């Protein structure tokens, strides 16, 4: 038996084609990437989210001289959010990138570790988290759920949770 997995997502030609709510979030993530601490890669990432009460929270990637100690924008943001507002649900995340090496003219998707972390919070809250992605310019992708980005994700009950 062969099982096929596929998903669909929306492509907008520009940030101006987004709903007002989505455009605000995307712009917040663009603002956030400007203050990323990304001196080793020159790759700035900004992430912003809407909580279910409409509040916006933003963060960016934080690098370190000991390179593996660096952390992606998505996880800096989600860990801060869940550390301080553990009961709040995340409705939507916008992620923007900018590089000192070249102009990025298409959206870049979150790394595997971030997808794993995003997915756990999505599952916990029983509500999908939408994802908006954008490069420095050009199209915007709107993905309906983190689960779309991580088929066959690691997930088991066979871990001692006590
Ligand atoms: N980075 C993110 O912030 N998010 C991702 O999903 C992938 C990569 C950061 C980590 C590092 O600071 C820089 O981008 C280059 O990998």
PDB file of N, CA and C and ligand atoms in Angstrom, residues 37-38 41 43-45 60-63 70-74 95 109-112 114, ligand 1:
ATOM      1  N   UNK A  37      19.836  39.162  16.909  1.00  0.00           N
ATOM      2  CA  UNK A  37      21.273  39.064  17.197  1.00  0.00           C
ATOM      3  C   UNK A  37      21.804  37.943  16.308  1.00  0.00           C
ATOM      4  N   UNK A  38      22.177  38.323  15.079  1.00  0.00           N
ATOM      5  CA  UNK A  38      22.522  37.320  14.065  1.00  0.00           C
ATOM      6  C   UNK A  38      23.877  37.639  13.450  1.00  0.00           C
ATOM      7  N   UNK A  41      25.647  34.591  11.344  1.00  0.00           N
ATOM      8  CA  UNK A  41      25.081  34.126  10.070  1.00  0.00           C
ATOM      9  C   UNK A  41      24.704  35.283   9.150  1.00  0.00           C
ATOM     10  N   UNK A  43      21.860  36.291   9.006  1.00  0.00           N
ATOM     11  CA  UNK A  43      20.521  35.875   8.570  1.00  0.00           C
ATOM     12  C   UNK A  43      19.537  36.230   9.682  1.00  0.00           C
ATOM     13  N   UNK A  44      18.795  37.297   9.439  1.00  0.00           N
ATOM     14  CA  UNK A  44      17.872  37.786  10.470  1.00  0.00           C
ATOM     15  C   UNK A  44      16.483  37.183  10.272  1.00  0.00           C
ATOM     16  N   UNK A  45      15.928  36.723  11.353  1.00  0.00           N
ATOM     17  CA  UNK A  45      14.572  36.167  11.317  1.00  0.00           C
ATOM     18  C   UNK A  45      13.731  36.876  12.373  1.00  0.00           C
ATOM     19  N   UNK A  60      13.008  37.363  17.838  1.00  0.00           N
ATOM     20  CA  UNK A  60      13.907  37.166  16.695  1.00  0.00           C
ATOM     21  C   UNK A  60      14.983  36.149  17.058  1.00  0.00           C
ATOM     22  N   UNK A  61      15.803  35.780  16.073  1.00  0.00           N
ATOM     23  CA  UNK A  61      16.827  34.775  16.360  1.00  0.00           C
ATOM     24  C   UNK A  61      17.959  35.367  17.182  1.00  0.00           C
ATOM     25  N   UNK A  62      18.488  34.540  18.065  1.00  0.00           N
ATOM     26  CA  UNK A  62      19.558  34.947  18.985  1.00  0.00           C
ATOM     27  C   UNK A  62      20.714  33.978  18.808  1.00  0.00           C
ATOM     28  N   UNK A  63      21.829  34.499  18.327  1.00  0.00           N
ATOM     29  CA  UNK A  63      22.977  33.628  18.065  1.00  0.00           C
ATOM     30  C   UNK A  63      24.009  33.754  19.179  1.00  0.00           C
ATOM     31  N   UNK A  70      22.892  28.916  19.709  1.00  0.00           N
ATOM     32  CA  UNK A  70      21.967  29.877  19.093  1.00  0.00           C
ATOM     33  C   UNK A  70      20.546  29.318  19.085  1.00  0.00           C
ATOM     34  N   UNK A  71      19.578  30.209  19.000  1.00  0.00           N
ATOM     35  CA  UNK A  71      18.196  29.735  18.928  1.00  0.00           C
ATOM     36  C   UNK A  71      17.402  30.510  17.881  1.00  0.00           C
ATOM     37  N   UNK A  72      16.576  29.783  17.156  1.00  0.00           N
ATOM     38  CA  UNK A  72      15.744  30.370  16.094  1.00  0.00           C
ATOM     39  C   UNK A  72      14.684  31.308  16.675  1.00  0.00           C
ATOM     40  N   UNK A  73      14.267  32.242  15.828  1.00  0.00           N
ATOM     41  CA  UNK A  73      13.257  33.229  16.221  1.00  0.00           C
ATOM     42  C   UNK A  73      11.953  32.567  16.689  1.00  0.00           C
ATOM     43  N   UNK A  74      11.541  31.536  15.978  1.00  0.00           N
ATOM     44  CA  UNK A  74      10.254  30.899  16.292  1.00  0.00           C
ATOM     45  C   UNK A  74      10.263  30.319  17.703  1.00  0.00           C
ATOM     46  N   UNK A  95       6.369  34.925  10.025  1.00  0.00           N
ATOM     47  CA  UNK A  95       7.827  34.774  10.057  1.00  0.00           C
ATOM     48  C   UNK A  95       8.415  35.479   8.839  1.00  0.00           C
ATOM     49  N   UNK A 109      10.827  28.588   4.907  1.00  0.00           N
ATOM     50  CA  UNK A 109      10.048  27.831   5.899  1.00  0.00           C
ATOM     51  C   UNK A 109      10.846  27.582   7.168  1.00  0.00           C
ATOM     52  N   UNK A 110      10.162  27.428   8.292  1.00  0.00           N
ATOM     53  CA  UNK A 110      10.841  27.170   9.564  1.00  0.00           C
ATOM     54  C   UNK A 110      11.637  25.864   9.531  1.00  0.00           C
ATOM     55  N   UNK A 111      12.710  25.812  10.293  1.00  0.00           N
ATOM     56  CA  UNK A 111      13.546  24.601  10.348  1.00  0.00           C
ATOM     57  C   UNK A 111      12.784  23.471  11.037  1.00  0.00           C
ATOM     58  N   UNK A 112      13.304  22.282  10.938  1.00  0.00           N
ATOM     59  CA  UNK A 112      12.632  21.102  11.496  1.00  0.00           C
ATOM     60  C   UNK A 112      12.419  21.186  12.997  1.00  0.00           C
ATOM     61  N   UNK A 114      12.058  23.837  14.844  1.00  0.00           N
ATOM     62  CA  UNK A 114      10.979  24.792  15.131  1.00  0.00           C
ATOM     63  C   UNK A 114       9.622  24.198  14.787  1.00  0.00           C
TER      64      UNK A 114
HETATM   65  N1  LIG B   1      16.803  30.530  11.969  1.00  0.00           N
HETATM   66  C1  LIG B   1      15.610  30.896  12.516  1.00  0.00           C
HETATM   67  O1  LIG B   1      15.547  31.861  13.292  1.00  0.00           O
HETATM   68  N2  LIG B   1      14.514  30.179  12.201  1.00  0.00           N
HETATM   69  C2  LIG B   1      14.508  29.089  11.394  1.00  0.00           C
HETATM   70  O2  LIG B   1      13.478  28.452  11.240  1.00  0.00           O
HETATM   71  C3  LIG B   1      15.729  28.676  10.708  1.00  0.00           C
HETATM   72  C4  LIG B   1      16.958  29.435  11.033  1.00  0.00           C
HETATM   73  C5  LIG B   1      18.005  31.264  12.351  1.00  0.00           C
HETATM   74  C6  LIG B   1      18.981  30.465  13.147  1.00  0.00           C
HETATM   75  C7  LIG B   1      20.272  31.184  12.859  1.00  0.00           C
HETATM   76  O3  LIG B   1      20.399  32.263  13.752  1.00  0.00           O
HETATM   77  C8  LIG B   1      20.083  31.731  11.462  1.00  0.00           C
HETATM   78  O4  LIG B   1      18.692  31.684  11.203  1.00  0.00           O
HETATM   79  C9  LIG B   1      20.823  30.951  10.388  1.00  0.00           C
HETATM   80  O5  LIG B   1      20.528  29.613  10.453  1.00  0.00           O
END
